[in-house]
Amino acid sequence: MVYSVGDMDAWRQSIEATALAAVEVSGLMPYIPKQERERAAEAPATVGELTYAFTKVALDYLDAKEEIHFSDHAEVLGALAATQAELYRRRVAPYEDTAKVRNGDVY
């Protein structure tokens, strides 16, 4: 897929806003109690826990590297973007198509 500069700026701003909402500078999502974090990482039950699990996997991936470069962060953001796109294509779009047939198209 090819993005225009404007699209990339909007995408970057969206990613930055999501990241800032999900992770504090001081640590990994401290509003999830420490005793709940292992379970939340393995079997998230809320959107906050799901965000925590994604964040933990991404940070573990980065922490396993000997040196961190910009490209490493770009890889993680790219993987998250690809995951989002694939989830939308495989699960959300078919759901919306069914809802459109059931409820009528709004366009």
PDB file of N, CA and C in Angstrom:
ATOM      1  N   MET A   1       0.840  -1.168   0.000  1.00  0.00           N
ATOM      2  CA  MET A   1       0.000   0.000   0.000  1.00  0.00           C
ATOM      3  C   MET A   1       0.886   1.232   0.000  1.00  0.00           C
ATOM      4  N   VAL A   2       0.502   2.245  -0.757  1.00  0.00           N
ATOM      5  CA  VAL A   2       1.260   3.491  -0.844  1.00  0.00           C
ATOM      6  C   VAL A   2       0.487   4.572  -0.097  1.00  0.00           C
ATOM      7  N   TYR A   3       1.207   5.299   0.751  1.00  0.00           N
ATOM      8  CA  TYR A   3       0.602   6.364   1.528  1.00  0.00           C
ATOM      9  C   TYR A   3       1.134   7.706   1.048  1.00  0.00           C
ATOM     10  N   SER A   4       0.280   8.702   1.055  1.00  0.00           N
ATOM     11  CA  SER A   4       0.751  10.054   0.789  1.00  0.00           C
ATOM     12  C   SER A   4       1.363  10.603   2.063  1.00  0.00           C
ATOM     13  N   VAL A   5       2.097  11.713   1.948  1.00  0.00           N
ATOM     14  CA  VAL A   5       2.711  12.326   3.125  1.00  0.00           C
ATOM     15  C   VAL A   5       1.647  12.698   4.144  1.00  0.00           C
ATOM     16  N   GLY A   6       0.521  13.222   3.699  1.00  0.00           N
ATOM     17  CA  GLY A   6      -0.569  13.577   4.621  1.00  0.00           C
ATOM     18  C   GLY A   6      -1.114  12.373   5.354  1.00  0.00           C
ATOM     19  N   ASP A   7      -1.269  11.259   4.638  1.00  0.00           N
ATOM     20  CA  ASP A   7      -1.747  10.026   5.268  1.00  0.00           C
ATOM     21  C   ASP A   7      -0.767   9.545   6.331  1.00  0.00           C
ATOM     22  N   MET A   8       0.515   9.605   6.011  1.00  0.00           N
ATOM     23  CA  MET A   8       1.533   9.146   6.948  1.00  0.00           C
ATOM     24  C   MET A   8       1.562  10.033   8.191  1.00  0.00           C
ATOM     25  N   ASP A   9       1.383  11.351   8.000  1.00  0.00           N
ATOM     26  CA  ASP A   9       1.340  12.249   9.159  1.00  0.00           C
ATOM     27  C   ASP A   9       0.155  11.911  10.056  1.00  0.00           C
ATOM     28  N   ALA A  10      -0.995  11.676   9.461  1.00  0.00           N
ATOM     29  CA  ALA A  10      -2.186  11.321  10.244  1.00  0.00           C
ATOM     30  C   ALA A  10      -1.980   9.982  10.939  1.00  0.00           C
ATOM     31  N   TRP A  11      -1.390   9.015  10.230  1.00  0.00           N
ATOM     32  CA  TRP A  11      -1.120   7.702  10.815  1.00  0.00           C
ATOM     33  C   TRP A  11      -0.161   7.846  11.992  1.00  0.00           C
ATOM     34  N   ARG A  12       0.931   8.620  11.806  1.00  0.00           N
ATOM     35  CA  ARG A  12       1.916   8.819  12.862  1.00  0.00           C
ATOM     36  C   ARG A  12       1.276   9.472  14.078  1.00  0.00           C
ATOM     37  N   GLN A  13       0.456  10.475  13.861  1.00  0.00           N
ATOM     38  CA  GLN A  13      -0.208  11.147  14.980  1.00  0.00           C
ATOM     39  C   GLN A  13      -1.132  10.194  15.720  1.00  0.00           C
ATOM     40  N   SER A  14      -1.822   9.344  14.986  1.00  0.00           N
ATOM     41  CA  SER A  14      -2.699   8.353  15.611  1.00  0.00           C
ATOM     42  C   SER A  14      -1.894   7.378  16.462  1.00  0.00           C
ATOM     43  N   ILE A  15      -0.787   6.896  15.917  1.00  0.00           N
ATOM     44  CA  ILE A  15       0.077   5.959  16.649  1.00  0.00           C
ATOM     45  C   ILE A  15       0.642   6.631  17.892  1.00  0.00           C
ATOM     46  N   GLU A  16       1.104   7.874  17.751  1.00  0.00           N
ATOM     47  CA  GLU A  16       1.667   8.585  18.904  1.00  0.00           C
ATOM     48  C   GLU A  16       0.610   8.783  19.988  1.00  0.00           C
ATOM     49  N   ALA A  17      -0.598   9.161  19.595  1.00  0.00           N
ATOM     50  CA  ALA A  17      -1.666   9.362  20.581  1.00  0.00           C
ATOM     51  C   ALA A  17      -1.997   8.059  21.289  1.00  0.00           C
ATOM     52  N   THR A  18      -2.046   6.972  20.545  1.00  0.00           N
ATOM     53  CA  THR A  18      -2.328   5.668  21.137  1.00  0.00           C
ATOM     54  C   THR A  18      -1.224   5.264  22.104  1.00  0.00           C
ATOM     55  N   ALA A  19       0.015   5.452  21.685  1.00  0.00           N
ATOM     56  CA  ALA A  19       1.138   5.079  22.539  1.00  0.00           C
ATOM     57  C   ALA A  19       1.168   5.914  23.806  1.00  0.00           C
ATOM     58  N   LEU A  20       0.917   7.207  23.678  1.00  0.00           N
ATOM     59  CA  LEU A  20       0.928   8.062  24.862  1.00  0.00           C
ATOM     60  C   LEU A  20      -0.203   7.696  25.821  1.00  0.00           C
ATOM     61  N   ALA A  21      -1.334   7.310  25.280  1.00  0.00           N
ATOM     62  CA  ALA A  21      -2.455   6.920  26.130  1.00  0.00           C
ATOM     63  C   ALA A  21      -2.185   5.591  26.823  1.00  0.00           C
ATOM     64  N   ALA A  22      -1.397   4.730  26.190  1.00  0.00           N
ATOM     65  CA  ALA A  22      -1.200   3.378  26.710  1.00  0.00           C
ATOM     66  C   ALA A  22      -0.052   3.239  27.697  1.00  0.00           C
ATOM     67  N   VAL A  23       1.002   4.029  27.518  1.00  0.00           N
ATOM     68  CA  VAL A  23       2.199   3.818  28.318  1.00  0.00           C
ATOM     69  C   VAL A  23       2.648   5.136  28.936  1.00  0.00           C
ATOM     70  N   GLU A  24       2.898   5.121  30.239  1.00  0.00           N
ATOM     71  CA  GLU A  24       3.479   6.275  30.894  1.00  0.00           C
ATOM     72  C   GLU A  24       4.985   6.180  30.807  1.00  0.00           C
ATOM     73  N   VAL A  25       5.653   7.326  30.852  1.00  0.00           N
ATOM     74  CA  VAL A  25       7.105   7.338  30.784  1.00  0.00           C
ATOM     75  C   VAL A  25       7.710   6.548  31.935  1.00  0.00           C
ATOM     76  N   SER A  26       7.071   6.560  33.080  1.00  0.00           N
ATOM     77  CA  SER A  26       7.640   5.931  34.271  1.00  0.00           C
ATOM     78  C   SER A  26       7.509   4.415  34.311  1.00  0.00           C
ATOM     79  N   GLY A  27       6.726   3.809  33.447  1.00  0.00           N
ATOM     80  CA  GLY A  27       6.600   2.359  33.520  1.00  0.00           C
ATOM     81  C   GLY A  27       5.511   1.831  32.622  1.00  0.00           C
ATOM     82  N   LEU A  28       5.337   0.530  32.683  1.00  0.00           N
ATOM     83  CA  LEU A  28       4.411  -0.166  31.802  1.00  0.00           C
ATOM     84  C   LEU A  28       3.016  -0.189  32.412  1.00  0.00           C
ATOM     85  N   MET A  29       2.176   0.696  31.973  1.00  0.00           N
ATOM     86  CA  MET A  29       0.766   0.732  32.328  1.00  0.00           C
ATOM     87  C   MET A  29       0.511   0.444  33.809  1.00  0.00           C
ATOM     88  N   PRO A  30       0.908   1.340  34.667  1.00  0.00           N
ATOM     89  CA  PRO A  30       0.848   1.075  36.108  1.00  0.00           C
ATOM     90  C   PRO A  30      -0.558   0.965  36.669  1.00  0.00           C
ATOM     91  N   TYR A  31      -1.583   1.290  35.897  1.00  0.00           N
ATOM     92  CA  TYR A  31      -2.934   1.184  36.429  1.00  0.00           C
ATOM     93  C   TYR A  31      -3.471  -0.239  36.387  1.00  0.00           C
ATOM     94  N   ILE A  32      -2.706  -1.178  35.849  1.00  0.00           N
ATOM     95  CA  ILE A  32      -3.059  -2.593  35.966  1.00  0.00           C
ATOM     96  C   ILE A  32      -2.285  -3.116  37.172  1.00  0.00           C
ATOM     97  N   PRO A  33      -2.988  -3.576  38.201  1.00  0.00           N
ATOM     98  CA  PRO A  33      -2.289  -4.032  39.416  1.00  0.00           C
ATOM     99  C   PRO A  33      -1.215  -5.068  39.099  1.00  0.00           C
ATOM    100  N   LYS A  34      -0.095  -4.971  39.797  1.00  0.00           N
ATOM    101  CA  LYS A  34       1.030  -5.876  39.537  1.00  0.00           C
ATOM    102  C   LYS A  34       0.622  -7.337  39.595  1.00  0.00           C
ATOM    103  N   GLN A  35      -0.240  -7.694  40.537  1.00  0.00           N
ATOM    104  CA  GLN A  35      -0.641  -9.096  40.678  1.00  0.00           C
ATOM    105  C   GLN A  35      -1.516  -9.570  39.510  1.00  0.00           C
ATOM    106  N   GLU A  36      -2.037  -8.652  38.703  1.00  0.00           N
ATOM    107  CA  GLU A  36      -2.889  -9.004  37.559  1.00  0.00           C
ATOM    108  C   GLU A  36      -2.118  -9.032  36.241  1.00  0.00           C
ATOM    109  N   ARG A  37      -0.911  -8.502  36.213  1.00  0.00           N
ATOM    110  CA  ARG A  37      -0.212  -8.285  34.945  1.00  0.00           C
ATOM    111  C   ARG A  37       0.144  -9.571  34.205  1.00  0.00           C
ATOM    112  N   GLU A  38       0.590 -10.592  34.898  1.00  0.00           N
ATOM    113  CA  GLU A  38       0.950 -11.832  34.204  1.00  0.00           C
ATOM    114  C   GLU A  38      -0.278 -12.446  33.535  1.00  0.00           C
ATOM    115  N   ARG A  39      -1.393 -12.505  34.273  1.00  0.00           N
ATOM    116  CA  ARG A  39      -2.626 -13.039  33.696  1.00  0.00           C
ATOM    117  C   ARG A  39      -3.102 -12.166  32.545  1.00  0.00           C
ATOM    118  N   ALA A  40      -3.038 -10.850  32.730  1.00  0.00           N
ATOM    119  CA  ALA A  40      -3.502  -9.927  31.691  1.00  0.00           C
ATOM    120  C   ALA A  40      -2.684 -10.076  30.409  1.00  0.00           C
ATOM    121  N   ALA A  41      -1.389 -10.317  30.558  1.00  0.00           N
ATOM    122  CA  ALA A  41      -0.529 -10.488  29.385  1.00  0.00           C
ATOM    123  C   ALA A  41      -0.853 -11.776  28.633  1.00  0.00           C
ATOM    124  N   GLU A  42      -1.279 -12.798  29.347  1.00  0.00           N
ATOM    125  CA  GLU A  42      -1.564 -14.088  28.716  1.00  0.00           C
ATOM    126  C   GLU A  42      -3.007 -14.248  28.275  1.00  0.00           C
ATOM    127  N   ALA A  43      -3.936 -13.657  29.025  1.00  0.00           N
ATOM    128  CA  ALA A  43      -5.363 -13.799  28.702  1.00  0.00           C
ATOM    129  C   ALA A  43      -6.091 -12.503  29.033  1.00  0.00           C
ATOM    130  N   PRO A  44      -5.882 -11.462  28.230  1.00  0.00           N
ATOM    131  CA  PRO A  44      -6.519 -10.178  28.532  1.00  0.00           C
ATOM    132  C   PRO A  44      -8.048 -10.281  28.501  1.00  0.00           C
ATOM    133  N   ALA A  45      -8.669  -9.627  29.498  1.00  0.00           N
ATOM    134  CA  ALA A  45     -10.133  -9.679  29.611  1.00  0.00           C
ATOM    135  C   ALA A  45     -10.787  -8.331  29.325  1.00  0.00           C
ATOM    136  N   THR A  46     -10.002  -7.274  29.248  1.00  0.00           N
ATOM    137  CA  THR A  46     -10.539  -5.934  28.973  1.00  0.00           C
ATOM    138  C   THR A  46      -9.679  -5.289  27.897  1.00  0.00           C
ATOM    139  N   VAL A  47     -10.164  -4.190  27.343  1.00  0.00           N
ATOM    140  CA  VAL A  47      -9.373  -3.483  26.328  1.00  0.00           C
ATOM    141  C   VAL A  47      -8.085  -2.936  26.934  1.00  0.00           C
ATOM    142  N   GLY A  48      -8.113  -2.527  28.183  1.00  0.00           N
ATOM    143  CA  GLY A  48      -6.895  -2.066  28.844  1.00  0.00           C
ATOM    144  C   GLY A  48      -5.880  -3.184  28.976  1.00  0.00           C
ATOM    145  N   GLU A  49      -6.357  -4.368  29.351  1.00  0.00           N
ATOM    146  CA  GLU A  49      -5.463  -5.521  29.464  1.00  0.00           C
ATOM    147  C   GLU A  49      -4.943  -5.960  28.096  1.00  0.00           C
ATOM    148  N   LEU A  50      -5.771  -5.849  27.070  1.00  0.00           N
ATOM    149  CA  LEU A  50      -5.328  -6.181  25.720  1.00  0.00           C
ATOM    150  C   LEU A  50      -4.235  -5.214  25.280  1.00  0.00           C
ATOM    151  N   THR A  51      -4.416  -3.938  25.559  1.00  0.00           N
ATOM    152  CA  THR A  51      -3.399  -2.938  25.246  1.00  0.00           C
ATOM    153  C   THR A  51      -2.117  -3.234  26.014  1.00  0.00           C
ATOM    154  N   TYR A  52      -2.269  -3.611  27.273  1.00  0.00           N
ATOM    155  CA  TYR A  52      -1.117  -3.995  28.088  1.00  0.00           C
ATOM    156  C   TYR A  52      -0.380  -5.170  27.443  1.00  0.00           C
ATOM    157  N   ALA A  53      -1.109  -6.190  27.013  1.00  0.00           N
ATOM    158  CA  ALA A  53      -0.487  -7.374  26.419  1.00  0.00           C
ATOM    159  C   ALA A  53       0.278  -7.000  25.148  1.00  0.00           C
ATOM    160  N   PHE A  54      -0.325  -6.191  24.283  1.00  0.00           N
ATOM    161  CA  PHE A  54       0.365  -5.744  23.073  1.00  0.00           C
ATOM    162  C   PHE A  54       1.633  -4.968  23.435  1.00  0.00           C
ATOM    163  N   THR A  55       1.507  -4.071  24.402  1.00  0.00           N
ATOM    164  CA  THR A  55       2.637  -3.245  24.813  1.00  0.00           C
ATOM    165  C   THR A  55       3.748  -4.102  25.389  1.00  0.00           C
ATOM    166  N   LYS A  56       3.394  -5.066  26.216  1.00  0.00           N
ATOM    167  CA  LYS A  56       4.397  -5.939  26.831  1.00  0.00           C
ATOM    168  C   LYS A  56       5.140  -6.743  25.778  1.00  0.00           C
ATOM    169  N   VAL A  57       4.431  -7.291  24.814  1.00  0.00           N
ATOM    170  CA  VAL A  57       5.078  -8.054  23.740  1.00  0.00           C
ATOM    171  C   VAL A  57       6.036  -7.142  22.964  1.00  0.00           C
ATOM    172  N   ALA A  58       5.589  -5.936  22.629  1.00  0.00           N
ATOM    173  CA  ALA A  58       6.434  -5.015  21.881  1.00  0.00           C
ATOM    174  C   ALA A  58       7.680  -4.633  22.681  1.00  0.00           C
ATOM    175  N   LEU A  59       7.500  -4.337  23.964  1.00  0.00           N
ATOM    176  CA  LEU A  59       8.649  -3.959  24.788  1.00  0.00           C
ATOM    177  C   LEU A  59       9.592  -5.138  25.023  1.00  0.00           C
ATOM    178  N   ASP A  60       9.051  -6.324  25.193  1.00  0.00           N
ATOM    179  CA  ASP A  60       9.902  -7.517  25.334  1.00  0.00           C
ATOM    180  C   ASP A  60      10.727  -7.733  24.060  1.00  0.00           C
ATOM    181  N   TYR A  61      10.105  -7.534  22.915  1.00  0.00           N
ATOM    182  CA  TYR A  61      10.808  -7.658  21.635  1.00  0.00           C
ATOM    183  C   TYR A  61      11.969  -6.663  21.572  1.00  0.00           C
ATOM    184  N   LEU A  62      11.699  -5.421  21.941  1.00  0.00           N
ATOM    185  CA  LEU A  62      12.745  -4.398  21.916  1.00  0.00           C
ATOM    186  C   LEU A  62      13.823  -4.672  22.962  1.00  0.00           C
ATOM    187  N   ASP A  63      13.406  -5.084  24.145  1.00  0.00           N
ATOM    188  CA  ASP A  63      14.364  -5.337  25.234  1.00  0.00           C
ATOM    189  C   ASP A  63      15.310  -6.496  24.919  1.00  0.00           C
ATOM    190  N   ALA A  64      14.901  -7.401  24.037  1.00  0.00           N
ATOM    191  CA  ALA A  64      15.744  -8.551  23.694  1.00  0.00           C
ATOM    192  C   ALA A  64      16.885  -8.169  22.750  1.00  0.00           C
ATOM    193  N   LYS A  65      16.831  -6.987  22.202  1.00  0.00           N
ATOM    194  CA  LYS A  65      17.884  -6.540  21.278  1.00  0.00           C
ATOM    195  C   LYS A  65      19.075  -6.004  22.053  1.00  0.00           C
ATOM    196  N   GLU A  66      20.261  -6.226  21.508  1.00  0.00           N
ATOM    197  CA  GLU A  66      21.473  -5.730  22.166  1.00  0.00           C
ATOM    198  C   GLU A  66      21.552  -4.210  22.102  1.00  0.00           C
ATOM    199  N   GLU A  67      21.192  -3.660  20.961  1.00  0.00           N
ATOM    200  CA  GLU A  67      21.162  -2.215  20.772  1.00  0.00           C
ATOM    201  C   GLU A  67      19.827  -1.857  20.152  1.00  0.00           C
ATOM    202  N   ILE A  68      19.320  -0.708  20.525  1.00  0.00           N
ATOM    203  CA  ILE A  68      18.049  -0.236  19.966  1.00  0.00           C
ATOM    204  C   ILE A  68      18.337   0.906  18.990  1.00  0.00           C
ATOM    205  N   HIS A  69      17.754   0.795  17.826  1.00  0.00           N
ATOM    206  CA  HIS A  69      17.877   1.836  16.800  1.00  0.00           C
ATOM    207  C   HIS A  69      16.473   2.289  16.412  1.00  0.00           C
ATOM    208  N   PHE A  70      16.409   3.393  15.709  1.00  0.00           N
ATOM    209  CA  PHE A  70      15.113   3.890  15.241  1.00  0.00           C
ATOM    210  C   PHE A  70      14.394   2.807  14.444  1.00  0.00           C
ATOM    211  N   SER A  71      15.140   2.082  13.624  1.00  0.00           N
ATOM    212  CA  SER A  71      14.519   1.056  12.779  1.00  0.00           C
ATOM    213  C   SER A  71      13.826  -0.019  13.608  1.00  0.00           C
ATOM    214  N   ASP A  72      14.338  -0.288  14.817  1.00  0.00           N
ATOM    215  CA  ASP A  72      13.691  -1.278  15.688  1.00  0.00           C
ATOM    216  C   ASP A  72      12.308  -0.787  16.113  1.00  0.00           C
ATOM    217  N   HIS A  73      12.230   0.477  16.483  1.00  0.00           N
ATOM    218  CA  HIS A  73      10.930   1.054  16.843  1.00  0.00           C
ATOM    219  C   HIS A  73      10.001   1.069  15.626  1.00  0.00           C
ATOM    220  N   ALA A  74      10.557   1.404  14.470  1.00  0.00           N
ATOM    221  CA  ALA A  74       9.758   1.415  13.241  1.00  0.00           C
ATOM    222  C   ALA A  74       9.238   0.018  12.925  1.00  0.00           C
ATOM    223  N   GLU A  75      10.053  -1.013  13.170  1.00  0.00           N
ATOM    224  CA  GLU A  75       9.604  -2.395  12.951  1.00  0.00           C
ATOM    225  C   GLU A  75       8.400  -2.722  13.821  1.00  0.00           C
ATOM    226  N   VAL A  76       8.477  -2.342  15.089  1.00  0.00           N
ATOM    227  CA  VAL A  76       7.371  -2.629  16.016  1.00  0.00           C
ATOM    228  C   VAL A  76       6.117  -1.888  15.575  1.00  0.00           C
ATOM    229  N   LEU A  77       6.265  -0.599  15.257  1.00  0.00           N
ATOM    230  CA  LEU A  77       5.093   0.165  14.812  1.00  0.00           C
ATOM    231  C   LEU A  77       4.528  -0.407  13.518  1.00  0.00           C
ATOM    232  N   GLY A  78       5.403  -0.850  12.626  1.00  0.00           N
ATOM    233  CA  GLY A  78       4.943  -1.463  11.382  1.00  0.00           C
ATOM    234  C   GLY A  78       4.201  -2.765  11.630  1.00  0.00           C
ATOM    235  N   ALA A  79       4.719  -3.569  12.551  1.00  0.00           N
ATOM    236  CA  ALA A  79       4.045  -4.829  12.887  1.00  0.00           C
ATOM    237  C   ALA A  79       2.671  -4.568  13.486  1.00  0.00           C
ATOM    238  N   LEU A  80       2.581  -3.560  14.352  1.00  0.00           N
ATOM    239  CA  LEU A  80       1.276  -3.216  14.938  1.00  0.00           C
ATOM    240  C   LEU A  80       0.317  -2.712  13.863  1.00  0.00           C
ATOM    241  N   ALA A  81       0.819  -1.893  12.951  1.00  0.00           N
ATOM    242  CA  ALA A  81      -0.030  -1.380  11.871  1.00  0.00           C
ATOM    243  C   ALA A  81      -0.500  -2.519  10.966  1.00  0.00           C
ATOM    244  N   ALA A  82       0.397  -3.444  10.647  1.00  0.00           N
ATOM    245  CA  ALA A  82       0.020  -4.580   9.807  1.00  0.00           C
ATOM    246  C   ALA A  82      -1.003  -5.462  10.515  1.00  0.00           C
ATOM    247  N   THR A  83      -0.824  -5.629  11.821  1.00  0.00           N
ATOM    248  CA  THR A  83      -1.778  -6.413  12.611  1.00  0.00           C
ATOM    249  C   THR A  83      -3.146  -5.749  12.587  1.00  0.00           C
ATOM    250  N   GLN A  84      -3.172  -4.443  12.762  1.00  0.00           N
ATOM    251  CA  GLN A  84      -4.429  -3.701  12.730  1.00  0.00           C
ATOM    252  C   GLN A  84      -5.108  -3.857  11.367  1.00  0.00           C
ATOM    253  N   ALA A  85      -4.334  -3.691  10.295  1.00  0.00           N
ATOM    254  CA  ALA A  85      -4.905  -3.791   8.951  1.00  0.00           C
ATOM    255  C   ALA A  85      -5.449  -5.194   8.680  1.00  0.00           C
ATOM    256  N   GLU A  86      -4.714  -6.207   9.089  1.00  0.00           N
ATOM    257  CA  GLU A  86      -5.153  -7.593   8.849  1.00  0.00           C
ATOM    258  C   GLU A  86      -6.382  -7.933   9.677  1.00  0.00           C
ATOM    259  N   LEU A  87      -6.411  -7.481  10.912  1.00  0.00           N
ATOM    260  CA  LEU A  87      -7.590  -7.706  11.753  1.00  0.00           C
ATOM    261  C   LEU A  87      -8.816  -7.036  11.138  1.00  0.00           C
ATOM    262  N   TYR A  88      -8.632  -5.828  10.651  1.00  0.00           N
ATOM    263  CA  TYR A  88      -9.753  -5.131  10.016  1.00  0.00           C
ATOM    264  C   TYR A  88     -10.209  -5.899   8.778  1.00  0.00           C
ATOM    265  N   ARG A  89      -9.266  -6.293   7.944  1.00  0.00           N
ATOM    266  CA  ARG A  89      -9.608  -6.977   6.692  1.00  0.00           C
ATOM    267  C   ARG A  89     -10.296  -8.312   6.940  1.00  0.00           C
ATOM    268  N   ARG A  90      -9.799  -9.068   7.932  1.00  0.00           N
ATOM    269  CA  ARG A  90     -10.301 -10.423   8.132  1.00  0.00           C
ATOM    270  C   ARG A  90     -11.505 -10.515   9.049  1.00  0.00           C
ATOM    271  N   ARG A  91     -11.625  -9.590  10.026  1.00  0.00           N
ATOM    272  CA  ARG A  91     -12.700  -9.722  11.016  1.00  0.00           C
ATOM    273  C   ARG A  91     -13.702  -8.566  10.985  1.00  0.00           C
ATOM    274  N   VAL A  92     -13.210  -7.337  10.926  1.00  0.00           N
ATOM    275  CA  VAL A  92     -14.109  -6.185  11.028  1.00  0.00           C
ATOM    276  C   VAL A  92     -14.888  -5.975   9.736  1.00  0.00           C
ATOM    277  N   ALA A  93     -14.217  -5.989   8.597  1.00  0.00           N
ATOM    278  CA  ALA A  93     -14.912  -5.744   7.331  1.00  0.00           C
ATOM    279  C   ALA A  93     -16.026  -6.756   7.074  1.00  0.00           C
ATOM    280  N   PRO A  94     -15.791  -8.065   7.273  1.00  0.00           N
ATOM    281  CA  PRO A  94     -16.901  -9.004   7.087  1.00  0.00           C
ATOM    282  C   PRO A  94     -18.066  -8.739   8.055  1.00  0.00           C
ATOM    283  N   TYR A  95     -17.737  -8.386   9.287  1.00  0.00           N
ATOM    284  CA  TYR A  95     -18.784  -8.043  10.263  1.00  0.00           C
ATOM    285  C   TYR A  95     -19.592  -6.847   9.761  1.00  0.00           C
ATOM    286  N   GLU A  96     -18.894  -5.825   9.281  1.00  0.00           N
ATOM    287  CA  GLU A  96     -19.592  -4.640   8.771  1.00  0.00           C
ATOM    288  C   GLU A  96     -20.433  -4.961   7.545  1.00  0.00           C
ATOM    289  N   ASP A  97     -19.930  -5.835   6.673  1.00  0.00           N
ATOM    290  CA  ASP A  97     -20.709  -6.237   5.501  1.00  0.00           C
ATOM    291  C   ASP A  97     -22.004  -6.920   5.916  1.00  0.00           C
ATOM    292  N   THR A  98     -21.938  -7.781   6.918  1.00  0.00           N
ATOM    293  CA  THR A  98     -23.138  -8.458   7.422  1.00  0.00           C
ATOM    294  C   THR A  98     -24.103  -7.448   8.048  1.00  0.00           C
ATOM    295  N   ALA A  99     -23.568  -6.515   8.823  1.00  0.00           N
ATOM    296  CA  ALA A  99     -24.417  -5.494   9.449  1.00  0.00           C
ATOM    297  C   ALA A  99     -25.066  -4.603   8.397  1.00  0.00           C
ATOM    298  N   LYS A 100     -24.345  -4.318   7.325  1.00  0.00           N
ATOM    299  CA  LYS A 100     -24.890  -3.492   6.243  1.00  0.00           C
ATOM    300  C   LYS A 100     -26.086  -4.192   5.601  1.00  0.00           C
ATOM    301  N   VAL A 101     -25.980  -5.490   5.363  1.00  0.00           N
ATOM    302  CA  VAL A 101     -27.091  -6.256   4.769  1.00  0.00           C
ATOM    303  C   VAL A 101     -28.267  -6.285   5.746  1.00  0.00           C
ATOM    304  N   ARG A 102     -27.962  -6.529   7.013  1.00  0.00           N
ATOM    305  CA  ARG A 102     -29.005  -6.638   8.043  1.00  0.00           C
ATOM    306  C   ARG A 102     -29.712  -5.297   8.282  1.00  0.00           C
ATOM    307  N   ASN A 103     -28.943  -4.210   8.335  1.00  0.00           N
ATOM    308  CA  ASN A 103     -29.506  -2.913   8.742  1.00  0.00           C
ATOM    309  C   ASN A 103     -29.697  -1.907   7.615  1.00  0.00           C
ATOM    310  N   GLY A 104     -29.154  -2.205   6.458  1.00  0.00           N
ATOM    311  CA  GLY A 104     -29.230  -1.277   5.349  1.00  0.00           C
ATOM    312  C   GLY A 104     -28.001  -0.389   5.302  1.00  0.00           C
ATOM    313  N   ASP A 105     -27.602  -0.079   4.081  1.00  0.00           N
ATOM    314  CA  ASP A 105     -26.410   0.730   3.868  1.00  0.00           C
ATOM    315  C   ASP A 105     -26.709   2.199   4.197  1.00  0.00           C
ATOM    316  N   VAL A 106     -25.740   2.883   4.797  1.00  0.00           N
ATOM    317  CA  VAL A 106     -25.935   4.298   5.135  1.00  0.00           C
ATOM    318  C   VAL A 106     -25.400   5.237   4.055  1.00  0.00           C
ATOM    319  N   TYR A 107     -24.737   4.683   3.049  1.00  0.00           N
ATOM    320  CA  TYR A 107     -24.199   5.521   1.974  1.00  0.00           C
ATOM    321  C   TYR A 107     -25.129   5.530   0.790  1.00  0.00           C
TER     322      TYR A 107
END
